[in-house]
Coordinates of C-alpha atoms (C1' of nucleotides) in Angstrom, one line a residue:
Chain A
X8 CA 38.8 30.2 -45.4
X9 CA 40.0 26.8 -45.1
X10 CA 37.8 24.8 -43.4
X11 CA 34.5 26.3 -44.7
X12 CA 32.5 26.6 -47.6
X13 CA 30.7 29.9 -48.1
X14 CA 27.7 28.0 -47.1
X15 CA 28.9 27.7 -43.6
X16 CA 26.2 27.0 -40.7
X17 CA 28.6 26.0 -38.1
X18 CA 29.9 28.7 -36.3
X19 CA 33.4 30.0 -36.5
X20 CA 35.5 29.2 -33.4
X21 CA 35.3 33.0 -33.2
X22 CA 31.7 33.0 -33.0
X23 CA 31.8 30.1 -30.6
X24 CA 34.0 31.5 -28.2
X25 CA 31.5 34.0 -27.4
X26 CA 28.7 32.4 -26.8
X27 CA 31.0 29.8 -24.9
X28 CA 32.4 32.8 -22.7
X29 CA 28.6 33.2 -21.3
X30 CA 28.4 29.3 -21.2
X31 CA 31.3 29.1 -19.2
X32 CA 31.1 32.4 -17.0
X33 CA 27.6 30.9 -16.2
X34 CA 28.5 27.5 -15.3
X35 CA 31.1 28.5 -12.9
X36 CA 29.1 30.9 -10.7
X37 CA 26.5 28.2 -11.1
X38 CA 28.8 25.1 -9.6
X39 CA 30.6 28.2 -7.0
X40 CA 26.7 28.9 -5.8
X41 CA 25.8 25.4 -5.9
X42 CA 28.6 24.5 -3.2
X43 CA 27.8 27.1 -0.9
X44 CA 24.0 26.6 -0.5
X45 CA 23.2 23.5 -2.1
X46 CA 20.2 22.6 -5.2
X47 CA 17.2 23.7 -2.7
X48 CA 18.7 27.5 -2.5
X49 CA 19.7 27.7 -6.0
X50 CA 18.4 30.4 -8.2
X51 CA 19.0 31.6 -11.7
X52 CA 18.5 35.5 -10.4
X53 CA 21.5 35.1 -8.0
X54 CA 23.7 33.3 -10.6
X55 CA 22.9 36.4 -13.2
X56 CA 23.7 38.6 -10.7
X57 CA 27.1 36.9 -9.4
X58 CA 28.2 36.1 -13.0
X59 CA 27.5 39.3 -14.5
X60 CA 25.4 37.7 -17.7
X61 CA 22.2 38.6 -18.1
X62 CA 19.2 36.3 -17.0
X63 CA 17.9 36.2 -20.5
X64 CA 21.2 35.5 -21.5
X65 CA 21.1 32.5 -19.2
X66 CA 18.2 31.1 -20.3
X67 CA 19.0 31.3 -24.3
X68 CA 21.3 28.4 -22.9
X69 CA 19.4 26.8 -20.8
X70 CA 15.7 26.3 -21.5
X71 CA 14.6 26.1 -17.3
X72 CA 16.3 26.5 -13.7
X73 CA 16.3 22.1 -13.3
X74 CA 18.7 22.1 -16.5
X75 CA 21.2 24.5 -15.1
X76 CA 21.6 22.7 -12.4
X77 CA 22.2 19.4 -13.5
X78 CA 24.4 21.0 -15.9
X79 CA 26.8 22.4 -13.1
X80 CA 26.3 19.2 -10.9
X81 CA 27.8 17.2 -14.1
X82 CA 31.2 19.2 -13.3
X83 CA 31.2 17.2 -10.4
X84 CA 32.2 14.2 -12.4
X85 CA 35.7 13.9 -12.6
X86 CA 37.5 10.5 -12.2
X87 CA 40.1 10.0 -10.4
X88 CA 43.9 8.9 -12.0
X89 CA 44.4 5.7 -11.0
X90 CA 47.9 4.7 -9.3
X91 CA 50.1 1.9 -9.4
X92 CA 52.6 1.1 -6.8
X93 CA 53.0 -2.5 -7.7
X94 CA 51.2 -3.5 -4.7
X95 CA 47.6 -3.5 -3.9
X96 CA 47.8 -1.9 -0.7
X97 CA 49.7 0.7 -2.0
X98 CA 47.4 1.3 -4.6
X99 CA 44.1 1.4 -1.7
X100 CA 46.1 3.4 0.1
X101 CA 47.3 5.9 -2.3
X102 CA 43.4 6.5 -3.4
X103 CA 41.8 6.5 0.2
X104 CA 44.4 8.8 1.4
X105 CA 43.7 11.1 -1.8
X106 CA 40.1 10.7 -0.9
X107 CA 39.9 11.3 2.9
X108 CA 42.4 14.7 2.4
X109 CA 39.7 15.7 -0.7
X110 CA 36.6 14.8 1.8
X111 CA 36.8 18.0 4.0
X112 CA 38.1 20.4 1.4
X113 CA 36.1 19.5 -2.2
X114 CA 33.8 21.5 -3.4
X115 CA 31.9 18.6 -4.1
X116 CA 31.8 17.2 -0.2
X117 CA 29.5 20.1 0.2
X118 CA 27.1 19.3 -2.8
X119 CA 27.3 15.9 -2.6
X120 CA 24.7 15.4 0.3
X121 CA 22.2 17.5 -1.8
X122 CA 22.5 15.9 -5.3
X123 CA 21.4 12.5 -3.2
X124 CA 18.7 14.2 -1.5
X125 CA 17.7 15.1 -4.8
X126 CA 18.6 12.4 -6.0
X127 CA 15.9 10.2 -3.7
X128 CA 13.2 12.0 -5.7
X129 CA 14.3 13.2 -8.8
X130 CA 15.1 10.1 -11.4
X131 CA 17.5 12.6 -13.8
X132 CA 19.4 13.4 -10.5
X133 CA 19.6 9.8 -10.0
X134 CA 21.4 9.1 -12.9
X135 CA 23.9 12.4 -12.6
X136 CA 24.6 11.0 -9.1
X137 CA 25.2 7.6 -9.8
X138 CA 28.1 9.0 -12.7
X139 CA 29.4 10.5 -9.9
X140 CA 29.6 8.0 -7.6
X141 CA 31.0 5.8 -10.5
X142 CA 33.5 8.0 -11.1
X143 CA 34.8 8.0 -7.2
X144 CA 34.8 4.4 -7.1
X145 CA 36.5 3.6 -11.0
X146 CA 39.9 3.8 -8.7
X147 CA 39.1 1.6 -6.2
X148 CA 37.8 -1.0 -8.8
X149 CA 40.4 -1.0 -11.7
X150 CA 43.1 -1.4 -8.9
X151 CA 41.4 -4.5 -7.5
X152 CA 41.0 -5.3 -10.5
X153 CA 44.5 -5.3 -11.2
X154 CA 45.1 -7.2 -8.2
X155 CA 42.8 -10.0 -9.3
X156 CA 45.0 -10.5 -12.5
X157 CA 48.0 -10.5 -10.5
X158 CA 46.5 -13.1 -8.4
X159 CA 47.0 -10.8 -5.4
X160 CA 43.2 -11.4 -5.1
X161 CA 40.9 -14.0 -5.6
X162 CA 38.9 -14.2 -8.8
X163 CA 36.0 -15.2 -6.2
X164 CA 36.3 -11.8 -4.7
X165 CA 33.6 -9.5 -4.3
X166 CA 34.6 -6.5 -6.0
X167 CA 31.6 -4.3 -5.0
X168 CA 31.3 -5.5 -1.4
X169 CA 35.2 -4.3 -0.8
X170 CA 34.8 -1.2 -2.3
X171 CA 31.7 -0.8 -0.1
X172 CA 33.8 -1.7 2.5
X173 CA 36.6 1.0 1.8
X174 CA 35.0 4.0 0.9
X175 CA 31.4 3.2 3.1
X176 CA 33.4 4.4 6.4
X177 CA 35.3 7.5 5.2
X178 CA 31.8 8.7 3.9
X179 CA 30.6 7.6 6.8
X180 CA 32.5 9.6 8.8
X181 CA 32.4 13.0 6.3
X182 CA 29.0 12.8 6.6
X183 CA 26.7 11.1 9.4
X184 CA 28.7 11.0 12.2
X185 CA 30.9 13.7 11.0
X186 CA 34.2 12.7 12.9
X187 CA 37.7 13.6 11.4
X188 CA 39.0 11.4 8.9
X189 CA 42.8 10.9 9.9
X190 CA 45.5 8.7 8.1
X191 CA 45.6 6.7 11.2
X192 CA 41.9 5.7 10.5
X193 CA 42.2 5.4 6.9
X194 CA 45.4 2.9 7.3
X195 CA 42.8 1.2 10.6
X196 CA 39.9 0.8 7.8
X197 CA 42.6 -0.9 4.7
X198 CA 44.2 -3.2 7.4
X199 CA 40.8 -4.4 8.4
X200 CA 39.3 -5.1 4.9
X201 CA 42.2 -6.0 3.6
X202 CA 43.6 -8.7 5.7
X203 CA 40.2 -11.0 5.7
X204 CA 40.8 -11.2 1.8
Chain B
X11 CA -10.4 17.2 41.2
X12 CA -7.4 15.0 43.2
X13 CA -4.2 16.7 41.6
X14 CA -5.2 20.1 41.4
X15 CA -6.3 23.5 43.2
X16 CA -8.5 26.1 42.2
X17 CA -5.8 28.0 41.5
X18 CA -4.1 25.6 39.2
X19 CA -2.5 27.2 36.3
X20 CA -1.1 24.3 34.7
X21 CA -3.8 23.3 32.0
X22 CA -5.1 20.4 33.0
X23 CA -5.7 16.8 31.2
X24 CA -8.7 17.8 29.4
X25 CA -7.9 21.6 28.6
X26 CA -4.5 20.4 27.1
X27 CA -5.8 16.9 25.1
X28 CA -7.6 19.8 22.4
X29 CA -4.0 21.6 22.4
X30 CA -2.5 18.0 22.0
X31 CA -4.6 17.0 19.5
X32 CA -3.6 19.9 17.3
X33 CA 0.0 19.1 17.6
X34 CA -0.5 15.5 16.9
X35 CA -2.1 15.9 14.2
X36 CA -0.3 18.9 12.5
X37 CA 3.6 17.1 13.6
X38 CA 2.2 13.8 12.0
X39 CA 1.4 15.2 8.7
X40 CA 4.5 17.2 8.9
X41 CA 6.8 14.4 9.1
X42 CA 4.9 12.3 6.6
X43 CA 5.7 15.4 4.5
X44 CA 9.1 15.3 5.3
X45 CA 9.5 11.8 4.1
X46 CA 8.0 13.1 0.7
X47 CA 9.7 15.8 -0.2
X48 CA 12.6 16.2 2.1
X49 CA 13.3 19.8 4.2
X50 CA 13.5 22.1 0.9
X51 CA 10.0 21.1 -0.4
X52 CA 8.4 21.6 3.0
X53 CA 5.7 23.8 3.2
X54 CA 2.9 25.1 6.4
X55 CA 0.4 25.7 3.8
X56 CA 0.8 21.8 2.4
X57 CA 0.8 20.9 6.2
X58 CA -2.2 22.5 6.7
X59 CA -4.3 21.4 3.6
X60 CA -3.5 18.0 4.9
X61 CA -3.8 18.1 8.4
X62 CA -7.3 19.9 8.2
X63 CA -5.8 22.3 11.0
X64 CA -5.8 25.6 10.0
X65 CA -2.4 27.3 9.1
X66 CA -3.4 29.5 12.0
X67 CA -3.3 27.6 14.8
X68 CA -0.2 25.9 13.3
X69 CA 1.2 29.5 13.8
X70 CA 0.1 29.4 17.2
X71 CA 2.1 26.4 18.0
X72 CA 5.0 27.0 16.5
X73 CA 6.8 30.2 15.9
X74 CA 8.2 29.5 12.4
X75 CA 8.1 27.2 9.9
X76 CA 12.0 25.9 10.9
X77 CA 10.7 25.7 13.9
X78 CA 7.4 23.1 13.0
X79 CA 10.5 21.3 10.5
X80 CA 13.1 20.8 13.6
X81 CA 9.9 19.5 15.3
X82 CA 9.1 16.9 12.8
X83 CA 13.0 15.4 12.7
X84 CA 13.0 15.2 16.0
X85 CA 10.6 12.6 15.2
X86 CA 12.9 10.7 13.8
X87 CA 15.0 10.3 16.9
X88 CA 14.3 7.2 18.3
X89 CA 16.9 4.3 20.0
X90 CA 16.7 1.3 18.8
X91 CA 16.7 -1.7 20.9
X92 CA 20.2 -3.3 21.7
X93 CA 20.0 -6.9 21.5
X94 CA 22.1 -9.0 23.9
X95 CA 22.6 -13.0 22.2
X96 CA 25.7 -13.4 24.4
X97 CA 28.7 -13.0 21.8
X98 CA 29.9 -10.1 20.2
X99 CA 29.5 -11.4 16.4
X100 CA 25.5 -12.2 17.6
X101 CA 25.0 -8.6 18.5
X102 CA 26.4 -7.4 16.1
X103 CA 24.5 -9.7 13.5
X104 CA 21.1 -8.9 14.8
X105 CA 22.0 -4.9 15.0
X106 CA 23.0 -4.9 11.2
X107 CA 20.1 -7.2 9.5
X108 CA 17.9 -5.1 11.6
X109 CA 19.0 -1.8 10.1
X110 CA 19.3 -3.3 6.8
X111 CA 15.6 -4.2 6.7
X112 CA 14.8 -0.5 7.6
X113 CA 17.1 1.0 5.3
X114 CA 15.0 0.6 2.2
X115 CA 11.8 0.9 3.7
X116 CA 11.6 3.1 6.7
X117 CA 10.5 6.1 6.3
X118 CA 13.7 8.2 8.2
X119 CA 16.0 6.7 5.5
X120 CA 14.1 9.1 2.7
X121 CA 14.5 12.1 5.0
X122 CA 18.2 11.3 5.9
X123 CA 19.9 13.1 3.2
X124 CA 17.8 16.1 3.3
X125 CA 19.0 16.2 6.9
X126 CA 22.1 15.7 6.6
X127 CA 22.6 18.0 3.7
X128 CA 20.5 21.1 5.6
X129 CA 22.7 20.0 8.5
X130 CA 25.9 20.6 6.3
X131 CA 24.9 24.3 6.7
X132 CA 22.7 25.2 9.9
X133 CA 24.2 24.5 12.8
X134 CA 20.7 23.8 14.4
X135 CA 20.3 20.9 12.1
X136 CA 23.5 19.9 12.8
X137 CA 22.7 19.3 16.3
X138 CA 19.6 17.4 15.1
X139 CA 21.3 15.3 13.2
X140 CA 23.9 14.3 15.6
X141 CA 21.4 13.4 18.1
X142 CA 19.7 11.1 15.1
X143 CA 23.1 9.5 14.4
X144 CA 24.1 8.7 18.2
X145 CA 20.4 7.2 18.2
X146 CA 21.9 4.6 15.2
X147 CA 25.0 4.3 16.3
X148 CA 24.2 3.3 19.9
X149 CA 23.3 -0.2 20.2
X150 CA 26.3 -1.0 18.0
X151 CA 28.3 1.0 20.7
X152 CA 26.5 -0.6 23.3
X153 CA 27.6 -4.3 22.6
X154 CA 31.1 -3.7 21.5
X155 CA 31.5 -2.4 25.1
X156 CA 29.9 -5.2 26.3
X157 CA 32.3 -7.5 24.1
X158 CA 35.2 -5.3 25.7
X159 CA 34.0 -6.4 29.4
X160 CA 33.8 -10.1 28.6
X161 CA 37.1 -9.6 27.2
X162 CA 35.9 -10.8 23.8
X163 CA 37.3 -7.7 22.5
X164 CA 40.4 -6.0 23.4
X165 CA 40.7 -2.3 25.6
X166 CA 42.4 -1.1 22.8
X167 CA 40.2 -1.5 20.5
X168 CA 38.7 2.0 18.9
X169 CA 35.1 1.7 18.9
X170 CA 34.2 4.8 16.6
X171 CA 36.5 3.3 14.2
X172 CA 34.5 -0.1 14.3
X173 CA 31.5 1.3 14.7
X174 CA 32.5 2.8 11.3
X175 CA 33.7 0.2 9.7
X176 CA 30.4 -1.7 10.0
X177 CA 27.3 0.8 9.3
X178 CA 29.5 3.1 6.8
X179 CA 29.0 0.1 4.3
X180 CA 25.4 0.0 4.7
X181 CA 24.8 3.2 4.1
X182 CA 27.4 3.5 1.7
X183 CA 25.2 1.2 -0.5
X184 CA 21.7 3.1 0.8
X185 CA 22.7 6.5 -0.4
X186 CA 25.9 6.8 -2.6
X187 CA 26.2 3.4 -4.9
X188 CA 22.4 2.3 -4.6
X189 CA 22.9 -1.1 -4.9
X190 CA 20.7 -3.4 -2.8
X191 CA 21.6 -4.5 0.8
X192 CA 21.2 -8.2 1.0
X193 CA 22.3 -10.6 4.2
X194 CA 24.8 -12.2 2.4
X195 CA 26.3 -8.2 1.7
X196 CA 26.1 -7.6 6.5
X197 CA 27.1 -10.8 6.6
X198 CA 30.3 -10.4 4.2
X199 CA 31.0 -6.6 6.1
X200 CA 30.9 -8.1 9.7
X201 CA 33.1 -11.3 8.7
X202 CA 35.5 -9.2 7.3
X203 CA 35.7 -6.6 10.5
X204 CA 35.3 -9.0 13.2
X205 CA 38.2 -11.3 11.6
X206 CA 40.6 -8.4 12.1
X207 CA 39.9 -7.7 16.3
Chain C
dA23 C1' 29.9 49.9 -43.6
dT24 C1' 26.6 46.5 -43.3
dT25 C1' 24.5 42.9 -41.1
dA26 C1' 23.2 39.0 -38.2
dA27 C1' 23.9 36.9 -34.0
dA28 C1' 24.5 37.4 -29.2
dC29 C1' 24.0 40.1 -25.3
dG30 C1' 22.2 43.5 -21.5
dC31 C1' 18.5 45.9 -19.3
dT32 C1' 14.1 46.7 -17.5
dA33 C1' 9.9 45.4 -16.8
dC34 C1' 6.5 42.1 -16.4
dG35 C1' 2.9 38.2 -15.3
dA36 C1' 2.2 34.3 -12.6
dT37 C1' 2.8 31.7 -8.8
dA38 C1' 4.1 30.2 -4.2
dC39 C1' 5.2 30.9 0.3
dC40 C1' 5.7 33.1 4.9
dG41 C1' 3.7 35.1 8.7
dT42 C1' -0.2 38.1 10.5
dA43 C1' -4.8 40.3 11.2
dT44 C1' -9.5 39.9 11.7
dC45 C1' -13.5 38.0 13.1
dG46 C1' -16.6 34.4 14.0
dT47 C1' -17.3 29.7 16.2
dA48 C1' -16.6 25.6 19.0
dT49 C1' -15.2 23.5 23.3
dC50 C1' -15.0 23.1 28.1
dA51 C1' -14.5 24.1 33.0
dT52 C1' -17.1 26.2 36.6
Chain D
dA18 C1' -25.3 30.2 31.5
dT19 C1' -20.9 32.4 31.2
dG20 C1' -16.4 33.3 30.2
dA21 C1' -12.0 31.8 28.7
dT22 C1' -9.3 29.4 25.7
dA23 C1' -8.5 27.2 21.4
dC24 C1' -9.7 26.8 16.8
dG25 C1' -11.3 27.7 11.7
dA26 C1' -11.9 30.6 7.7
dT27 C1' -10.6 34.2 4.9
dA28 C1' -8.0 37.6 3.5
dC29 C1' -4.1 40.0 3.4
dG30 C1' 1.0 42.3 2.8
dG31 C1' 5.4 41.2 1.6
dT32 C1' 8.8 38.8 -0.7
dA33 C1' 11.0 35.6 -3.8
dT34 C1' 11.4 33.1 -7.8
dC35 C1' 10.5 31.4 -12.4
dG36 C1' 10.3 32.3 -17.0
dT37 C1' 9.2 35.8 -20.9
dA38 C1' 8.6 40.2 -23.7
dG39 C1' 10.3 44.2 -25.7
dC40 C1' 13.9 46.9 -27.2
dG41 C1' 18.3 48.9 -27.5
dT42 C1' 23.4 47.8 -27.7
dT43 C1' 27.6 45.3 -28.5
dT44 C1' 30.4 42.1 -31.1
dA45 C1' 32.4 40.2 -35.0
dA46 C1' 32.3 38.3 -39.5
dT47 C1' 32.0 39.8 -44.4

DNA sequence: ATTAAACGCTACGATACCGTATCGTATCAT
DNA sequence: ATGATACGATACGGTATCGTAGCGTTTAAT
């Protein structure tokens, strides 16, 4: 043994990568069930009996129901790579395109109107959601960002106001008034914001 | 009796103002539940323990609890009044600042969500909520027609896309970034929409 | 082979909720 | 006064879900 005294009390990767099988079998069928019905219909019985682990199994890991659930709404944080085109309306393009083709498909476009119901209520919610939404905007705001340094942008420039500006109407679309989000709109949306800066 | 026969068979002021007070009562409790908990957390027994009307009679009125729920969000479809200040950017003004001073505090904005998340999933909802959204979206609709027939605004123009362009930010900042909607924040999104018509 | 950790299975207790049944009471028009 | 209609109170049956207990079985390290 090489990296372990006799003594050992952390676990072997061996050891680990059962109890990480479970882990991750689990949180899988956890984020699958979470898309299809949202937090209110979630239940630990129908994720034991989807994933195959046990329900005891499920909550050796996790001690209640509220912590499995915020555990597979965390997989919903995933930034974004950020382009760079040289230019920044090929940058705001390139993201709000990605976005608006994402925004009917994702997985997450279907949770996402629960987690901020929950959200409303629920402080711990609160704070998953607003990683989330940080992590959708980080994009938006490095390449302005960018743009500022280039002086493509003024250092006066309200960085959260454009980004409000940007991504308020495709959400606005995916979700309240539940239109389709085509590139002509998208290009309609960057050439409005855009051109009063 | 002036309106009515012997034989009348509709109910008639007095028979149906006990029947009407039930309802009141029980759909105002309902929606003030609503605004607590959202749609998932909606229960007839909580309705009735508050109301004082027994979970009975609630059954009597409505056949299901979806039902009673449906009946409370309709509550929440109300038109708001379109202004008319005689330009387009006036209108427009007074529509926003308006729904920005209801965003944090009325009581529809907390039940949003949980609408438009059930909605994302029953069709019935669905309709609900798009009967809610033409009811925000309508003033706004209203005076960029208006603009359109002074010729303040061109034929072209795509009023869905506009329309987006000015309350997606607003609610962008209600229920995905939570930052706080201020007048210099409607004032920044209309400057920056109305410069490009 | 032995042993400890992790797992599966079944069965619970507890609670909450839906929707109904039953029966007695209050209201109100006539 | 009488009868019809609506209501209240209580008690259910049925189901779903959370979270736990008990106990045997598998896995994998030594």
């Amino acid at each position: 043994m090489t990296t372990s005294n006799k003594s050992e009390r952390v676990p072997s990767d061996k050891v680990n990568s059962r109890v990480e099988r479970s882990r991750h079998t689990v949180l899988t069928t956890a984020f699958e069930l979470l898309s299809e019905g949202g937090v209110a219909s979630f239940t630990v019985d129908e994720v034991a009996r989807r994933s195959g682990v046990a329900k005891t199994t499920i909550y050796r890991h996790w001690p209640t129901r509220e912590a499995l659930v915020m555990d597979a709404c965390s997989r919903m944080i995933a930034e974004q790579e950020t382009p760079d085109t040289g230019s920044l309306e090929g940058d705001v393009t390139a993201i709000l395109v990605e976005i608006a083709h994402l925004l009917p498909t994702a997985n997450w476009s279907f949770v996402l109107p629960s987690i901020v119901d929950t959200a409303e209520r629920n402080p711990e919610f609160a704070e998953i959601h607003s990683r989330i939404q940080r992590g959708h905007a980080a994009p938006l705001r490095e390449v302005l960002q960018r743009a500022v340094g280039r002086g493509e942008l003024s250092v006066d420039a309200d960085v959260s106001t454009i980004v409000a500006a940007l991504l308020g109407p495709l959400f606005y679309r995916r979700w309240f008034s539940r239109e389709p989000i085509d590139d002509q709109f998208v290009k309609a949306i960057i050439k409005r914001v855009l051109a009063s800066l």
